[in-house]
PDB file of C-alpha atoms in Angstrom:
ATOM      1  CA  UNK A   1       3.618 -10.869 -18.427  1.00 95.00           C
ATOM      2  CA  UNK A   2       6.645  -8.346 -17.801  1.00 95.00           C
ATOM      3  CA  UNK A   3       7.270  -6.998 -14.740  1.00 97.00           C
ATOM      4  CA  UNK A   4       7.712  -3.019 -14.978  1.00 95.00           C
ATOM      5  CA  UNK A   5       8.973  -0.245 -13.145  1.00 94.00           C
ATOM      6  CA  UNK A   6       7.848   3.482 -12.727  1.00 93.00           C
ATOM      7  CA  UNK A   7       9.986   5.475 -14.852  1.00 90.00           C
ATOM      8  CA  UNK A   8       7.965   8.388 -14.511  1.00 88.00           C
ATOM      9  CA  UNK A   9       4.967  10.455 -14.713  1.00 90.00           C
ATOM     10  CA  UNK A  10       5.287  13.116 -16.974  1.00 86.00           C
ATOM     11  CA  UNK A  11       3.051  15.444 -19.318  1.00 85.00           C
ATOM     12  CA  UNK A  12       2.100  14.656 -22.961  1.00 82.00           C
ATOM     13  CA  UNK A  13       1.271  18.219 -25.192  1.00 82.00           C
ATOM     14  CA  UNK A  14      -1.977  19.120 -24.280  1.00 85.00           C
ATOM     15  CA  UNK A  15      -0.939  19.091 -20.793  1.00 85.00           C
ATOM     16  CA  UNK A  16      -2.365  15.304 -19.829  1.00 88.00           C
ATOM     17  CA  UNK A  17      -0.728  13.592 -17.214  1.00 91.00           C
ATOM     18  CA  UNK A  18       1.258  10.007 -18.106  1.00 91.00           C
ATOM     19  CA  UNK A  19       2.494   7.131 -16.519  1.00 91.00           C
ATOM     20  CA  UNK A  20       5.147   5.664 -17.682  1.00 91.00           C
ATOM     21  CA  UNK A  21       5.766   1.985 -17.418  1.00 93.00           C
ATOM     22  CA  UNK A  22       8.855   0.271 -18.480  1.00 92.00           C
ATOM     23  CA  UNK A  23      10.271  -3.268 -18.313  1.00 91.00           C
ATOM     24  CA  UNK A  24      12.779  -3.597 -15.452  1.00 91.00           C
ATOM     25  CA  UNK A  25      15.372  -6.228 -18.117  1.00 89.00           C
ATOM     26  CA  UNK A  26      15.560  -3.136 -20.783  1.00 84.00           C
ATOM     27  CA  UNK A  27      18.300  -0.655 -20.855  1.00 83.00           C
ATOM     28  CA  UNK A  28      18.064   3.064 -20.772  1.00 81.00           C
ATOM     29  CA  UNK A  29      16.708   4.254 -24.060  1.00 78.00           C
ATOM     30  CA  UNK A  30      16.232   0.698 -25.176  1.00 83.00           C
ATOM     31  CA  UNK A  31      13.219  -1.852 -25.418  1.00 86.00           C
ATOM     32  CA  UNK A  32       9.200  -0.109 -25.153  1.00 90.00           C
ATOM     33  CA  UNK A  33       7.731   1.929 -22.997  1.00 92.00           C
ATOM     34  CA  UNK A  34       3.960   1.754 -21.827  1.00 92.00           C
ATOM     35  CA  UNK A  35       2.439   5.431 -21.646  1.00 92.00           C
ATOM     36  CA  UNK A  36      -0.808   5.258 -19.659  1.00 93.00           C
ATOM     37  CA  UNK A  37      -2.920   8.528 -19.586  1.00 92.00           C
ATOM     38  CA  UNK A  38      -4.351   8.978 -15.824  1.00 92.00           C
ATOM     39  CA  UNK A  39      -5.681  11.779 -14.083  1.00 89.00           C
ATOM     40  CA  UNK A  40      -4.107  14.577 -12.138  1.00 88.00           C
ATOM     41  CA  UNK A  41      -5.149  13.224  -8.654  1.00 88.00           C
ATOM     42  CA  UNK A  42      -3.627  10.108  -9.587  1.00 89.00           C
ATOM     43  CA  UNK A  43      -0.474  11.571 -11.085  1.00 89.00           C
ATOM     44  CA  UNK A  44      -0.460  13.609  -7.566  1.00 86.00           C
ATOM     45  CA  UNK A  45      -0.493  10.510  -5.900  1.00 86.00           C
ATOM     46  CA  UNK A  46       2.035   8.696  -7.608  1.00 89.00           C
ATOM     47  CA  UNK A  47       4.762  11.184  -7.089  1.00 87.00           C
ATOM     48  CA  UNK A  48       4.213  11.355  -3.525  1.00 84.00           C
ATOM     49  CA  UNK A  49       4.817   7.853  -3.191  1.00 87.00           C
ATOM     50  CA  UNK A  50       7.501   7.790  -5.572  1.00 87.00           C
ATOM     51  CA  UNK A  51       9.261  10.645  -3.916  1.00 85.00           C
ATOM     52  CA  UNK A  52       8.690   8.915  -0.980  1.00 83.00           C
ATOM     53  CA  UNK A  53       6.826  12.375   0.564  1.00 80.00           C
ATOM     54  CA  UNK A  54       4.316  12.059   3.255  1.00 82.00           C
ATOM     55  CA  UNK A  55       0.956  14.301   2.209  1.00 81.00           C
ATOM     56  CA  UNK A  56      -0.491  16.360   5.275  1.00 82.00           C
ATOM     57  CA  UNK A  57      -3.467  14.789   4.736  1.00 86.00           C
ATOM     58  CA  UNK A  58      -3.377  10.614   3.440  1.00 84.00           C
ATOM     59  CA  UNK A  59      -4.494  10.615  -0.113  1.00 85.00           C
ATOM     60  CA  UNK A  60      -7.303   8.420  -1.448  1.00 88.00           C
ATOM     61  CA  UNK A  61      -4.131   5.412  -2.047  1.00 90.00           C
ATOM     62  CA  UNK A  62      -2.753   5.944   1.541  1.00 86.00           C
ATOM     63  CA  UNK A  63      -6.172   5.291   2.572  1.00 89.00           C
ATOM     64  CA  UNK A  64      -6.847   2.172   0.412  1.00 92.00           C
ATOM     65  CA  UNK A  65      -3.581   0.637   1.644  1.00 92.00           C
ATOM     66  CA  UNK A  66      -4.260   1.528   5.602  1.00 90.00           C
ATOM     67  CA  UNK A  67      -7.642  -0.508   4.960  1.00 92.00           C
ATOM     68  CA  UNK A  68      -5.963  -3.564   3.432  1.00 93.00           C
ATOM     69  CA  UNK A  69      -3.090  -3.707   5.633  1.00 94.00           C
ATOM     70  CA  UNK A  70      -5.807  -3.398   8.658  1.00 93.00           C
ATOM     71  CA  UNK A  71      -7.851  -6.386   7.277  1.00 93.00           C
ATOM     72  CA  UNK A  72      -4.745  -8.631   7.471  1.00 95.00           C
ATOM     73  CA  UNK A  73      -3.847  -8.490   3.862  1.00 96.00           C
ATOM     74  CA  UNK A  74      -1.222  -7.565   1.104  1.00 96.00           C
ATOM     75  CA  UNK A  75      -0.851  -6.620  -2.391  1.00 96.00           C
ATOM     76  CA  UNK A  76       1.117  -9.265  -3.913  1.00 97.00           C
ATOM     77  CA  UNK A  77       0.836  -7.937  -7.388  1.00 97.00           C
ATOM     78  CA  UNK A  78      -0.407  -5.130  -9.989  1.00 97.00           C
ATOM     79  CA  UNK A  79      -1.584  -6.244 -13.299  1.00 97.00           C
ATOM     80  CA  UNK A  80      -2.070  -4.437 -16.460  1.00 97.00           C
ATOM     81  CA  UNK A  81      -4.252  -7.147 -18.019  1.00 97.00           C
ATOM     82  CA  UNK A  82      -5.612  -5.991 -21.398  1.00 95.00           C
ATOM     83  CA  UNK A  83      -6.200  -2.660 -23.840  1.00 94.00           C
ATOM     84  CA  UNK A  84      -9.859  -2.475 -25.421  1.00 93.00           C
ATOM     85  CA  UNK A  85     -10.826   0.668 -27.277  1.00 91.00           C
ATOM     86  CA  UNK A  86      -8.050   2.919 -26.269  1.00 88.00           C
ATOM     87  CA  UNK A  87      -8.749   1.916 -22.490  1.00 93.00           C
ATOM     88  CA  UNK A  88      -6.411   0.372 -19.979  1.00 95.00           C
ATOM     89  CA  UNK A  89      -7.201  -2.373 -17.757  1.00 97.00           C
ATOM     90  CA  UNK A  90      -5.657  -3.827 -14.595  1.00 97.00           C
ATOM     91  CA  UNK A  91      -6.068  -6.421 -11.430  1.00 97.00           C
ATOM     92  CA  UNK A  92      -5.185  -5.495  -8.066  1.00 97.00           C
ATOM     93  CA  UNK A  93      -3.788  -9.393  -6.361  1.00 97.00           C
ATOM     94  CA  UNK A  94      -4.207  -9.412  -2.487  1.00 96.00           C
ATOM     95  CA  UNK A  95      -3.433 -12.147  -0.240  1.00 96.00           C
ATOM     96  CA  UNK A  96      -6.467 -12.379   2.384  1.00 94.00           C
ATOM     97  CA  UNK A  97      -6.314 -14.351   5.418  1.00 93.00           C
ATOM     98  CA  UNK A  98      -8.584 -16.450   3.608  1.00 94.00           C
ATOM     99  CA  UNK A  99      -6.750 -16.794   0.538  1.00 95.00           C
ATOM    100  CA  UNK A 100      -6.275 -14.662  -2.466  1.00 96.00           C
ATOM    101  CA  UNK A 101      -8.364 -12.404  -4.249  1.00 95.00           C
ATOM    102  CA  UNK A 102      -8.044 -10.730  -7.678  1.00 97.00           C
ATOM    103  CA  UNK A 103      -9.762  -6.949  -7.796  1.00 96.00           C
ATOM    104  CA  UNK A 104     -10.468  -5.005 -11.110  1.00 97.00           C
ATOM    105  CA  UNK A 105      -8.857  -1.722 -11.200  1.00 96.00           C
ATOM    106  CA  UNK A 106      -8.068   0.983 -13.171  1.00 95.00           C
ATOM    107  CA  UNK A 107      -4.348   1.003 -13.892  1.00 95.00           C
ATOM    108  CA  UNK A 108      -3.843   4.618 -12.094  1.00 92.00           C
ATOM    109  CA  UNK A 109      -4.803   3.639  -8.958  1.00 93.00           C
ATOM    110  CA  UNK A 110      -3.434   0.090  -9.297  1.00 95.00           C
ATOM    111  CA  UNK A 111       0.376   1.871  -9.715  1.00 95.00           C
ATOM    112  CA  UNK A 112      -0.349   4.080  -7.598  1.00 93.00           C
ATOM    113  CA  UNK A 113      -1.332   1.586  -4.352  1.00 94.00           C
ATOM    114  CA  UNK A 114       1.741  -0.422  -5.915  1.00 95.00           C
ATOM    115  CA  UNK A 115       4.474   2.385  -5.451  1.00 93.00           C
ATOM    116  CA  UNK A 116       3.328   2.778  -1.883  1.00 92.00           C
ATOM    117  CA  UNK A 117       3.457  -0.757  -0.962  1.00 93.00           C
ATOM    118  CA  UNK A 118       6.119  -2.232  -2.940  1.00 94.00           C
ATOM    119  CA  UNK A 119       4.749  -5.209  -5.051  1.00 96.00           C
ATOM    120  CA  UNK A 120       6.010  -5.579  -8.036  1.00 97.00           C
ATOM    121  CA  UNK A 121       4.024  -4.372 -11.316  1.00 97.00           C
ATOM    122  CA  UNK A 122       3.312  -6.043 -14.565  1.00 98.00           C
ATOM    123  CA  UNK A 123       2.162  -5.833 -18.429  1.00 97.00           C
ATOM    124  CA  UNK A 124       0.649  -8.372 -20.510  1.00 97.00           C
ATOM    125  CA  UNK A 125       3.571  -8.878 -23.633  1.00 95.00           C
ATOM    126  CA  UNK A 126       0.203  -7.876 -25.866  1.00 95.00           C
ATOM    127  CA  UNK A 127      -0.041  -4.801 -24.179  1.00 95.00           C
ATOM    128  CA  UNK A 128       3.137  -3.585 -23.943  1.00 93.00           C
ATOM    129  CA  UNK A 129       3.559  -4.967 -27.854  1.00 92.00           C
ATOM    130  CA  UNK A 130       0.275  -3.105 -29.065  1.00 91.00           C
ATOM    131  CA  UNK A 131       0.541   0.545 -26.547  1.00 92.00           C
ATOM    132  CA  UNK A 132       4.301   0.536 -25.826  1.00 90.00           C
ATOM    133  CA  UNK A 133       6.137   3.121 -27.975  1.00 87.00           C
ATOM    134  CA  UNK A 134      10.233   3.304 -28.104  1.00 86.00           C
ATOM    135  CA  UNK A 135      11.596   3.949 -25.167  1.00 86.00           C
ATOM    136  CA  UNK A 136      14.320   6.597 -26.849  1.00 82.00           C
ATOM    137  CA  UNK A 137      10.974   8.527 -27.285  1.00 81.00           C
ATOM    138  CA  UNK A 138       9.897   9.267 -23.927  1.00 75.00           C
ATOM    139  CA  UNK A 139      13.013   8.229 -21.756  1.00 63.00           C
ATOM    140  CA  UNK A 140      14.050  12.023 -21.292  1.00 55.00           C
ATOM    141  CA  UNK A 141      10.867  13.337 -20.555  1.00 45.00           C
ATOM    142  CA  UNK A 142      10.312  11.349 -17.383  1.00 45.00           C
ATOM    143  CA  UNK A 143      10.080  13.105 -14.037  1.00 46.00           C
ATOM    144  CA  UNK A 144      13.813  15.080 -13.117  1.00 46.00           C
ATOM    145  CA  UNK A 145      13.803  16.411  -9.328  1.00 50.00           C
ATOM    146  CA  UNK A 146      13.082  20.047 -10.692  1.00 53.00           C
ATOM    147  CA  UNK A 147       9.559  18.938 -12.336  1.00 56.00           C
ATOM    148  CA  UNK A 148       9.147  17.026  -9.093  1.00 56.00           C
ATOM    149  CA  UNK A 149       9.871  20.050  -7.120  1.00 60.00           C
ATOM    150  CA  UNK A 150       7.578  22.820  -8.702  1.00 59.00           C
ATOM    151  CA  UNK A 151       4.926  20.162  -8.475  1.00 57.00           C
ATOM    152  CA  UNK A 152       5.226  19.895  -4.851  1.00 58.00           C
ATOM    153  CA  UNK A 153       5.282  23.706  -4.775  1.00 61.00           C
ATOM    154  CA  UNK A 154       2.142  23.791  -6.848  1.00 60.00           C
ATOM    155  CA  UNK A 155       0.844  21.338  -4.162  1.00 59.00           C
ATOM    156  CA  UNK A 156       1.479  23.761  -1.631  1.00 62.00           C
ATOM    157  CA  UNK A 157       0.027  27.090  -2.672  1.00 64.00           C
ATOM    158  CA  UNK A 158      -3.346  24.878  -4.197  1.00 59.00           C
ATOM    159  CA  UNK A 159      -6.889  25.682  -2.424  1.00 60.00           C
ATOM    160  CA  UNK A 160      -8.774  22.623  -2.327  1.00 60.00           C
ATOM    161  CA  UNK A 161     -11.824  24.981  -3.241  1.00 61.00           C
ATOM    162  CA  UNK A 162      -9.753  25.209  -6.989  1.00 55.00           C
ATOM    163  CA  UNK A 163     -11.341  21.636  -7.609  1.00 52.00           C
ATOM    164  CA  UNK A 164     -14.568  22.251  -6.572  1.00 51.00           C
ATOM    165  CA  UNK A 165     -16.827  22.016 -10.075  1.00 47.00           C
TER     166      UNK A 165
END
């Protein structure tokens, strides 16, 4: 495993949004970088937390971290276990008060809970080897403070009844 920092969330050409993972030893513009493809409520989520902006309401991650820090517990660690067919998976570690317990998650929401409480985020070397593309590729495309504001903006002129299907 390699632990891995944020470096961004940013948007691929059809307008998809990405996660970008990157190993906290490499250099800027060196090493791999793991592009994960998540959706916009997830992307939404992430920059809150990794703007460190409060929502005015608590998004679906806010929520899931009020419930485990109410139940006594902590995230001690975000996973991205394996790639199968194009698809990402990941493992949520808590510590319980009655011991540990591993959770399957999708890697969005696993980042996601892991920005807003801190613990530390990993790859599997496989993954990274077999999904990570040069990181002189993506490394100026990650999120600059003016893509971070007009998303906020965006935030705040959107009806929620735009998402209604």
């Amino acid at each position: 495993m390699v632990k891995v920092h944020v470096l961004g969330v940013a948007l691929d050409a059809e307008g998809q949004h990405i996660i970008l993972l990157k190993p906290v030893r490499d250099a800027p513009g060196a090493g791999r970088v793991l592009p994960i493809w998540i959706g916009e409520q997830e992307a939404t989520s992430t920059l809150f937390a990794l703007g460190g902006d409060k929502p005015p309401r608590p998004l679906t991650h806010d929520l899931m971290k009020t419930l485990v820090e109410s139940l006594g517990a902590h995230i001690e660690r975000v996973d991205v276990t394996r790639i199968a067919d194009g698809t990402f998976y990941a493992e949520i570690t808590l510590v319980t008060p009655r011991g540990p317990l591993i959770l399957d998650a999708r890697p969005s929401d696993s980042v996601a809970l892991a920005v807003r409480t801190e613990a530390p985020l990993f790859v599997a070397d496989e993954v990274l080897e077999e999904a990570g593309i040069p990181a002189e590729l993506v490394e100026t495309v990650s999120v600059e403070e003016d893509a971070l504001d007009e998303f906020k903006k965006f935030l705040d002129d959107v009806d929620p009844e735009d998402f209604q299907g």
